[in-house]
XYZ file of C-alpha atoms in Angstrom:
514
model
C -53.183 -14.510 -18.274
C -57.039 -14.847 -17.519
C -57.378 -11.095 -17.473
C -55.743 -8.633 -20.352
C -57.032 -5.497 -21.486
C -56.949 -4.680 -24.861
C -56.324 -1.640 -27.055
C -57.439 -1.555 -30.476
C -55.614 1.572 -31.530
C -57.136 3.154 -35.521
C -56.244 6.599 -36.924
C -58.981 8.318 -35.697
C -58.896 6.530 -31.773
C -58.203 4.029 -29.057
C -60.739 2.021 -27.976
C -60.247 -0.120 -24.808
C -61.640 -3.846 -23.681
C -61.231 -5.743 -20.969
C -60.529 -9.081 -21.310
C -61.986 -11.447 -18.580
C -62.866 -15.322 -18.152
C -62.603 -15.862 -21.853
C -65.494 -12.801 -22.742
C -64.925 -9.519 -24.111
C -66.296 -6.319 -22.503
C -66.355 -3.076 -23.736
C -64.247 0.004 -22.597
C -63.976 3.859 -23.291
C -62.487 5.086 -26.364
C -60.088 8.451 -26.748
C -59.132 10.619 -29.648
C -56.158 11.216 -30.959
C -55.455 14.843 -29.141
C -53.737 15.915 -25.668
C -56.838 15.469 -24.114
C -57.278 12.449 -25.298
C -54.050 10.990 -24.074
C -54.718 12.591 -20.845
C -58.019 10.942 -20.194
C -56.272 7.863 -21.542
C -53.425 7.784 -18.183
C -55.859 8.954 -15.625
C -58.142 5.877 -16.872
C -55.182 3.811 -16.607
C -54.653 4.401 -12.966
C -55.142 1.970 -10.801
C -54.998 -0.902 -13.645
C -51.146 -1.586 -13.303
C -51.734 -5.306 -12.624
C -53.719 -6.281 -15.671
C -51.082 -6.714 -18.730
C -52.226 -5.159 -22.194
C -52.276 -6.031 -26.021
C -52.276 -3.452 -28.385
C -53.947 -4.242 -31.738
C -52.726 -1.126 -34.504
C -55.078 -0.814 -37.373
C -53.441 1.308 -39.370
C -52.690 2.338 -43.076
C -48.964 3.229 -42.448
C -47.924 -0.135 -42.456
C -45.864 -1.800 -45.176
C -44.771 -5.108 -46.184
C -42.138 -6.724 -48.267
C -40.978 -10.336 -49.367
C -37.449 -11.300 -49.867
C -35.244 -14.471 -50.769
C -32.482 -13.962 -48.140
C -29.620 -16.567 -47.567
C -29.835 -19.384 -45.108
C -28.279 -18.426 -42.087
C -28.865 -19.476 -38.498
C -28.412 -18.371 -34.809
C -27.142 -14.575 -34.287
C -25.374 -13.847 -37.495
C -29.149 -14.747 -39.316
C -31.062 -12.208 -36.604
C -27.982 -9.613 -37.510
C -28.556 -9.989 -41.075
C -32.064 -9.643 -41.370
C -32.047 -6.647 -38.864
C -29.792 -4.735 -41.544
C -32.206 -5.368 -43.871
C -35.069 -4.207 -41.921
C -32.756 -1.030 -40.853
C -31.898 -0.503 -44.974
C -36.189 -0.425 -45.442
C -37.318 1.330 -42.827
C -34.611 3.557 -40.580
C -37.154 6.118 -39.059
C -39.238 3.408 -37.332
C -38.547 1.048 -34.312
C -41.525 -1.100 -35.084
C -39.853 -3.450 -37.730
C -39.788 -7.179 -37.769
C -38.661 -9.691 -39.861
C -40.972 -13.199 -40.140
C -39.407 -16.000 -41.921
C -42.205 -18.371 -44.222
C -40.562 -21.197 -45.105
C -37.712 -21.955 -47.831
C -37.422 -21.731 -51.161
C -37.433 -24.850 -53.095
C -34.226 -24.978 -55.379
C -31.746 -23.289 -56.057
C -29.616 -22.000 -52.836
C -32.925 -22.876 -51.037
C -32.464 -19.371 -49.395
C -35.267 -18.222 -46.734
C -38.564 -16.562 -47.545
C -38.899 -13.589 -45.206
C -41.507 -11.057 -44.977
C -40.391 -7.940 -43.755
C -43.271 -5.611 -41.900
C -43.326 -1.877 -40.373
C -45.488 0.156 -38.769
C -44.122 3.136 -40.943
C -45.861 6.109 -38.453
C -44.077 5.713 -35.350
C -45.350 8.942 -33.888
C -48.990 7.788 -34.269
C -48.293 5.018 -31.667
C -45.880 7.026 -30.023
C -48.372 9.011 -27.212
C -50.451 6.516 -26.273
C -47.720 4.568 -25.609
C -46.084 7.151 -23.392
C -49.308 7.087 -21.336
C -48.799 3.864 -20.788
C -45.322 3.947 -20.028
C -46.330 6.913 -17.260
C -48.699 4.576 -15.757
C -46.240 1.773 -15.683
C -48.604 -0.227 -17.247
C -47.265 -3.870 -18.903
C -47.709 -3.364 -21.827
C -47.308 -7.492 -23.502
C -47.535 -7.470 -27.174
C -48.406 -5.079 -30.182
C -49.981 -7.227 -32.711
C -51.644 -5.998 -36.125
C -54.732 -7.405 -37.530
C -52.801 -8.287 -41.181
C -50.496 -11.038 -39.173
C -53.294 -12.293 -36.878
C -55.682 -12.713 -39.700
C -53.719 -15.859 -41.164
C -55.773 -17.847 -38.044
C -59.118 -17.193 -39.537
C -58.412 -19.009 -42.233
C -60.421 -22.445 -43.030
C -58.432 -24.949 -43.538
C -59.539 -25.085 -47.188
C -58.477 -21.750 -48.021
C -55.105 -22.428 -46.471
C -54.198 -24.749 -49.647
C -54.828 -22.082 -52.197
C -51.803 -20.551 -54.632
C -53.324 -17.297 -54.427
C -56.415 -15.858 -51.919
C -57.574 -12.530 -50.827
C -59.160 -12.068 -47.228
C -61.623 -9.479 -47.101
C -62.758 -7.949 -43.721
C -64.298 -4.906 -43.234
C -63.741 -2.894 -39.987
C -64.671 0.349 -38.504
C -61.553 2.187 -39.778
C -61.414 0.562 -43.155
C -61.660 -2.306 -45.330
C -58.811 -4.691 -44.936
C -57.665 -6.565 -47.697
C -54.841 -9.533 -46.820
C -53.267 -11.349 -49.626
C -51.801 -14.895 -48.788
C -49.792 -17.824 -51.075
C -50.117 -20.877 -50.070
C -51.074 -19.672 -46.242
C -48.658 -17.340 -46.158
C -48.901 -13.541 -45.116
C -47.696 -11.895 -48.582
C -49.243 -8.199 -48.851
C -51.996 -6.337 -46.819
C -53.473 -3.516 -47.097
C -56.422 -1.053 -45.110
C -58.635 0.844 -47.649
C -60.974 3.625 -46.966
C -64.570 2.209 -45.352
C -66.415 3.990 -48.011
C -64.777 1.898 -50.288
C -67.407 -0.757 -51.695
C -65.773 -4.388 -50.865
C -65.816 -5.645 -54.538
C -64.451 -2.490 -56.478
C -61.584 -2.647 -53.424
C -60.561 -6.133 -54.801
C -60.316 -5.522 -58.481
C -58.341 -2.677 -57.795
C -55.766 -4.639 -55.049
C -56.142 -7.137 -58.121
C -54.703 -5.044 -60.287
C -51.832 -4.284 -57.826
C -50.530 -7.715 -57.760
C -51.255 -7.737 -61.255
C -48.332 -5.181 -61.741
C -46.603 -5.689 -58.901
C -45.993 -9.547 -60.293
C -47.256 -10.887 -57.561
C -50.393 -12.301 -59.927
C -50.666 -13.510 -63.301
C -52.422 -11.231 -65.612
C -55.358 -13.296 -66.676
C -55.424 -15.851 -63.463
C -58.815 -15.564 -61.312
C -57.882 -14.336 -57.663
C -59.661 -15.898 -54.172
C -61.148 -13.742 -52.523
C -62.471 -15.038 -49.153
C -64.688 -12.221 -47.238
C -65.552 -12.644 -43.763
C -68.779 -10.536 -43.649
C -71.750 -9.875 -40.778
C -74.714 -11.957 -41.731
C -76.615 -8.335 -42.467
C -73.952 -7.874 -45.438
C -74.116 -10.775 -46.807
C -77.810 -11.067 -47.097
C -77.203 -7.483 -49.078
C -77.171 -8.573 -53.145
C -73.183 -8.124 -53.898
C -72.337 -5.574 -56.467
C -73.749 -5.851 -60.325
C -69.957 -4.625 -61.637
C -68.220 -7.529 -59.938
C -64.734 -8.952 -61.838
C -64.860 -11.977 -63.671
C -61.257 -12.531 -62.558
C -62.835 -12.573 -59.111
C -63.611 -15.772 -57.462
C -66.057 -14.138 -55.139
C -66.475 -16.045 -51.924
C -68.697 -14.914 -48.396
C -68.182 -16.926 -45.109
C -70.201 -15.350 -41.945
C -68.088 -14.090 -39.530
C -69.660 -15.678 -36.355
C -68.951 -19.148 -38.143
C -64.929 -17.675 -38.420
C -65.428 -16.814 -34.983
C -66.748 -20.276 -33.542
C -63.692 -22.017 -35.736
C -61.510 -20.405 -33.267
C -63.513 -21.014 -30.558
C -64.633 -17.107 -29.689
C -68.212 -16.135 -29.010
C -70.374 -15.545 -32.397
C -69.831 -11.540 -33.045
C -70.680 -9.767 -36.253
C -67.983 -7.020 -35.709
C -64.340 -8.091 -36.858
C -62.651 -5.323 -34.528
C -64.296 -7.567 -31.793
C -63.274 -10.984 -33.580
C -59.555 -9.842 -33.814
C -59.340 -8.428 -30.430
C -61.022 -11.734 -28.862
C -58.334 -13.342 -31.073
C -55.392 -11.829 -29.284
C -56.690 -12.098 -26.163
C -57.045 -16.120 -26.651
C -54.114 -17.595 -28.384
C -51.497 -14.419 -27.052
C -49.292 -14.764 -29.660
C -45.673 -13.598 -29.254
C -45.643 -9.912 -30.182
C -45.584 -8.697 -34.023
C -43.311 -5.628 -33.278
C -40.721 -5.642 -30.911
C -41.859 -2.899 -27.968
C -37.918 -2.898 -26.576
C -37.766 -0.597 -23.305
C -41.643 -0.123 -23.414
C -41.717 -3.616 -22.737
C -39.991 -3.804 -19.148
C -42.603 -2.969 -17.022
C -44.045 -6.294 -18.432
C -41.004 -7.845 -17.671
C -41.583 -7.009 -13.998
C -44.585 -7.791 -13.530
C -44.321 -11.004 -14.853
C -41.120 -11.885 -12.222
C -43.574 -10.762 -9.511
C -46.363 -12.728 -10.563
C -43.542 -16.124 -10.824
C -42.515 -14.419 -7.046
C -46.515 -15.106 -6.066
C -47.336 -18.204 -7.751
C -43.640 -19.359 -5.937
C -44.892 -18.197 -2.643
C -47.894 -19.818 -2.880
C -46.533 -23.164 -3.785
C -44.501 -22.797 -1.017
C -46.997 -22.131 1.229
C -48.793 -24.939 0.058
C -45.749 -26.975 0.521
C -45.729 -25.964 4.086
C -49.517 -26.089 4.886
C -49.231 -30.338 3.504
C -46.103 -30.487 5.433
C -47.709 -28.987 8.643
C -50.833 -31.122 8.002
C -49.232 -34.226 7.648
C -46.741 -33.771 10.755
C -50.159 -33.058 12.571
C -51.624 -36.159 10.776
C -48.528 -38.203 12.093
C -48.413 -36.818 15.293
C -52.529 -37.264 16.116
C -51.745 -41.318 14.881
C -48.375 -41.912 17.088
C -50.048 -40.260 19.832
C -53.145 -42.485 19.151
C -50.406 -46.017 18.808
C -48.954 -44.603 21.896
C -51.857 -44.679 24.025
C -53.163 -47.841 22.973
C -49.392 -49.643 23.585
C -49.781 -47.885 27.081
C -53.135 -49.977 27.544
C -51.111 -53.648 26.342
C -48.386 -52.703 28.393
C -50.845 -51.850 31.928
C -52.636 -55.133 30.363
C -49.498 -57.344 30.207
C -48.451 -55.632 33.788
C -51.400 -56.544 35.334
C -51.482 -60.063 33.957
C -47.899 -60.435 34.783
C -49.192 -59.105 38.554
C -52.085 -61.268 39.036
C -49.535 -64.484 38.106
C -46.585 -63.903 40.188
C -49.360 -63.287 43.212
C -50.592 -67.077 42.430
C -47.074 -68.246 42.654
C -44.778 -68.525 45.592
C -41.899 -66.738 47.062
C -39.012 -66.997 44.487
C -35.747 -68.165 45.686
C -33.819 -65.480 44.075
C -34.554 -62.207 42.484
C -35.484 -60.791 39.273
C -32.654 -59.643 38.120
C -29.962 -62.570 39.625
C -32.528 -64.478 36.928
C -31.976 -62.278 34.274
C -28.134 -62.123 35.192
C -28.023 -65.796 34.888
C -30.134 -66.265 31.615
C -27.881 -63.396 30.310
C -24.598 -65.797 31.508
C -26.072 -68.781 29.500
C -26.603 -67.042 26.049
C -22.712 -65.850 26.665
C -21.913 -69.558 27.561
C -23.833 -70.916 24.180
C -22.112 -68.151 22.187
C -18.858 -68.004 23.134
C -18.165 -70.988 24.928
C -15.133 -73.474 23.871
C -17.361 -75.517 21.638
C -14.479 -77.832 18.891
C -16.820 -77.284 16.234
C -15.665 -73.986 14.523
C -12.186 -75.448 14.945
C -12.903 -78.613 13.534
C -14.438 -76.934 10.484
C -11.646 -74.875 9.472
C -9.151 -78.257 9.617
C -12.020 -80.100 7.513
C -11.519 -77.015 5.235
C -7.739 -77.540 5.270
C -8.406 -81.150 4.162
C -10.415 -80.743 1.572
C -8.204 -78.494 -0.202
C -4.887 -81.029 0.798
C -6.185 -84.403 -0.593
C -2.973 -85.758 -0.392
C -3.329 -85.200 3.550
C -5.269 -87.991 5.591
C -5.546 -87.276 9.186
C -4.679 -90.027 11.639
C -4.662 -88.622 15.283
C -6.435 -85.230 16.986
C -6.274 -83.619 20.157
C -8.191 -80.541 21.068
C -8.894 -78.866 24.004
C -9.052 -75.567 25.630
C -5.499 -73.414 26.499
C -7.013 -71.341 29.569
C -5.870 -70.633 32.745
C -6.125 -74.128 35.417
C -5.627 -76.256 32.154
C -2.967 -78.694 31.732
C -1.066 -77.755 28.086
C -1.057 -80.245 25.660
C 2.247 -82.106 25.129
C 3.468 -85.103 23.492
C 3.970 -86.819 26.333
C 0.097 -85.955 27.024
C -1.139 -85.922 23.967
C -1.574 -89.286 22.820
C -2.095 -92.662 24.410
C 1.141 -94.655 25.646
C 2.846 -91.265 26.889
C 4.010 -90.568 30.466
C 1.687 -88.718 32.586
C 1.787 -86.457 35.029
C -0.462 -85.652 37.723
C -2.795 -82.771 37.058
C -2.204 -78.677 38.666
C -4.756 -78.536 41.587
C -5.666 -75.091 40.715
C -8.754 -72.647 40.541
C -10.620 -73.279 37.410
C -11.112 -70.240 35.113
C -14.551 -68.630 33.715
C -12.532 -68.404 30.569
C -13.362 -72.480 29.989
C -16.800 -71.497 29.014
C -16.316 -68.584 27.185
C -16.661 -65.145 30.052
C -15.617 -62.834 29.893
C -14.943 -64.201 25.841
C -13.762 -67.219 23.767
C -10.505 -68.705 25.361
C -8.139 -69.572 22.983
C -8.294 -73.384 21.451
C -5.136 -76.043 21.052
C -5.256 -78.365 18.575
C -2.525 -81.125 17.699
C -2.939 -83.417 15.371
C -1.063 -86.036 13.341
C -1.382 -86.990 9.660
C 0.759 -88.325 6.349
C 1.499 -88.320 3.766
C -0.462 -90.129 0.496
C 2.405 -89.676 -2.392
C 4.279 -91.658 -4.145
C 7.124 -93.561 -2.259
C 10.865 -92.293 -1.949
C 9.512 -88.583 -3.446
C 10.342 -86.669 -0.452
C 10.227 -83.451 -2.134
C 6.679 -84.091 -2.569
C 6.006 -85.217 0.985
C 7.286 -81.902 2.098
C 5.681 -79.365 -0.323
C 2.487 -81.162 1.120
C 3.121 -80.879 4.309
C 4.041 -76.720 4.240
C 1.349 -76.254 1.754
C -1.501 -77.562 4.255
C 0.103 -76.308 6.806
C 0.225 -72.676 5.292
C -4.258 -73.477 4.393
C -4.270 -73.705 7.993
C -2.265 -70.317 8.595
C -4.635 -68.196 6.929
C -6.933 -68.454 9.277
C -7.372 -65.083 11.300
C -5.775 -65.480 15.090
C -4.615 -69.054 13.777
C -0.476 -70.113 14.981
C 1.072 -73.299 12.976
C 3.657 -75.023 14.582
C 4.900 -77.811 13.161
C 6.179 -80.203 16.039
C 7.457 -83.018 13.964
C 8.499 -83.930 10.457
C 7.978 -86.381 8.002
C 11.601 -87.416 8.353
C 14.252 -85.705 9.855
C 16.691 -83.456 7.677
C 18.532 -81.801 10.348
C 22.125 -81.939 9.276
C 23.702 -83.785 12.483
C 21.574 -86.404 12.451
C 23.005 -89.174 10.642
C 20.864 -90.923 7.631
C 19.735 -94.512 7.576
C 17.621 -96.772 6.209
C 17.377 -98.178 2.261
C 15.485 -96.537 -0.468
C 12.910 -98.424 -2.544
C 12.494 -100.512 0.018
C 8.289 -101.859 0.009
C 6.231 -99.928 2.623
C 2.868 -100.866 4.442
C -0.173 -98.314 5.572
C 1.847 -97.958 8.562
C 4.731 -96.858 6.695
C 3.688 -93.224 5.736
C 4.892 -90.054 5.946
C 3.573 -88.986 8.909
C 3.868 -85.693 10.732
C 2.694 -83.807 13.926
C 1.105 -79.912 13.850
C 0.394 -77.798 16.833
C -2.298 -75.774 16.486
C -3.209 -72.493 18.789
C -6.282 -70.221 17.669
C -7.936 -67.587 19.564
C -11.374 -66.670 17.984
């Protein structure tokens, strides 16, 4: 939020600021009456879209410290709400902040309970607001935001007292170890110095200080104040120390200002801590105007979105349109060249396309024509796997229509012919309309041992069955090793010596169509 206005509500009025581009402006202020909180709404209309912190500066506010149990999640925010409702019943502005944990013992949590005890001096202005439908952000008080202005020096001390002094009062803030503990808004008549011995003597008997121990006391004072001599009665159990309040300021990175109302307010407005008191229902109308900012920044990312979208389908379509005119000059370049050569040449015999027709014919020819050598790998596959196989004898040829079938009469050298079909020869013998099927028949043996038939035939179907895998592949096995039919009388002699010609052999038909 870049712009916020800000109320810095007292108990004598309600000033207003405007918070803009990280400098505080000044604003009206209203009293405390029904004219007052008139003037307040009709100034507020028209300013529902810039979201508001309220800063209370006021006496009724009290704070406690308790060791409560360790507990977590919900049942921890349940228990420390009945505690808050057991201090303070008659006000909704109550909270609960936990500081740390205690060292031994159960190690139970340090909370400091807070509450702005006078409801009903909040209670109009924020009515107006609610009538305007103002969204209303946070309600911060100047006793839990003054923990920021701290050095980083005093943050390490046991005990220290920050001093401030503001148009409704002095306000005196005691921290342990950088810890909120006890604050407290004195009259502004009040001189500064008798104000601390007497809050000294507070924690004295409230036990919150030892008796004799010297107290911090850390004022944050205009540079007018401090050039004032400080009081002759000052405490010896007062550790009296004065930092300027522009160099506070300029720690937190806010413009030098020698008012503190100013330097809390400019506070607020920078870091926008989560809210001190809860604001409950008061709180929705910030609740809706924060969805409808999240609706507008969506929107616009959307419409930036589209507008890249749009410009890059505009980008893409101004450089196609560009490649498309410049192929349309190489293709009226390569037409023109093509032109000017076919006028230098003469008359062609045929036509353009019969040409293309016939190139088209050859690349089906050289891709599916009946060339042996896919069939001759998958057998040299087949062999390789079936060592104990050695090929002797191979046929192959082409099964199409007009093509004499291979036979073993035909087959192999020394069988009867015949005289070939005188039939049409089909385009299927070089591959058109697609591969014809191929016919292979081969012969091979055996390599085993001699007399071990069982062998000689586990080879055989085992080779046979490498060639069977083959998708569109048929095995036929035309003859045997030896015949085992069981009409055929047995002869010959076992053991008996046996030459290379002696083998096992056997004959395989093979028909595959790729």
């Amino acid at each position: 939020m870049t712009r916020k206005l800000l109320l810095h509500l007292t108990g004598e009025r309600l000033c207003c600021s405007l918070w803009e581009r990280g400098r505080l402006g000044t604003g009206p202020c209203f009293d405390p009456s029904p004219d007052g909180w008139a003037s307040f709404a009709t100034w507020l209309d028209g300013r529902q879209d810039t979201p508001a912190l309220m800063l209370a500066d006021l006496v009724e506010e009290d704070f406690q410290r308790h060791l409560l149990p360790h507990v977590a999640g919900r049942a921890g925010l349940a228990m420390r709400e009945r505690r808050l409702a057991q201090s303070w019943r008659d006000t909704p502005f109550r909270c609960a902040h936990i500081q740390g944990r205690e060292e031994g013992g159960r190690r139970d949590d340090i909370v400091l309970l807070s509450a702005l005890t006078n409801p009903a001096t909040l209670a109009p202005w924020l009515d107006a607001l609610e009538s305007q439908r103002m969204p209303l952000a946070a309600l911060y008080t100047p006793a839990l935001l003054s923990g920021a202005l701290l050095p980083d020096q005093a943050r390490q001390e046991a005990q220290l007292l920050l001093v401030t002094e503001h148009g409704s009062g002095i306000r005196q803030t005691f921290f342990q170890h950088g810890k909120v503990r006890f604050s407290r808004l004195a009259q502004a008549a009040v001189n500064a110095e008798q104000e601390a011995e007497r809050t000294r003597q507070f924690l004295v008997g409230a036990h919150m200080l030892g008796r004799d121990v010297p107290l911090q006391v850390l004022a944050l004072l205009p540079l007018a104040r401090i050039a004032s001599p400080p009081a002759a009665n000052l405490s010896p159990l007062l550790d009296w120390r004065v930092m300027p309040l522009g160099e506070a300021a300029s720690l937190q990175r806010l413009a030098a200002c020698d008012n503190p109302d100013e330097v809390f307010l400019g506070l607020a407005a920078r870091t926008a801590p989560p809210s001190h008191y809860p604001l409950g229902p008061r709180r929705r109308y910030y609740s809706l105007w924060r969805t409808r900012q999240s609706l507008y920044a969506s929107s616009a990312v959307m419409a930036a979105c589209c507008l890249l979208w749009t410009g890059a389908n505009i980008a893409g379509y101004s450089l196609a349109r560009s490649h498309t005119q410049a192929l349309q000059q190489e293709t009226q370049g390569f037409t023109a060249a093509y032109r000017r050569s076919m006028s230098s040449m003469p008359p062609a015999v045929d036509k353009t396309a019969n040409m293309k027709a016939a190139v088209q014919i050859a690349q089906m020819v050289a891709r599916q024509g009946p060339w042996p050598q896919a069939a001759m790998a998958i057998l040299s596959e087949a062999l390789e796997r079936s060592p104990q196989i050695r090929l002797t004898q191979l046929d192959w040829r082409v099964n199409a229509p007009g093509v004499v079938p291979v036979t073993a009469s035909s087959a192999f050298p020394g069988a009867a012919t015949t005289p070939a079909l005188v039939a049409p020869q089909s385009s299927m013998l070089i591959g058109i309309p697609k591969a014809p099927p191929q016919q292979v028949r081969l012969q091979a043996e055996v390599l085993v041992e001699q007399d071990d038939y069982r062998s000689v035939l586990l080879s055989m179907n085992r080779f046979a069955q490498e060639l069977a895998r083959t998708p569109g592949m048929v095995v036929e096995i035309e003859q045997l090793p030896f015949d085992i039919r069981p009409n055929v009388k047995l002869s010959g002699k076992a053991g008996s010596p046996a030459g290379l010609g002696e083998r096992a052999k056997f004959t395989l038909n093979l028909r595959w169509s790729p």
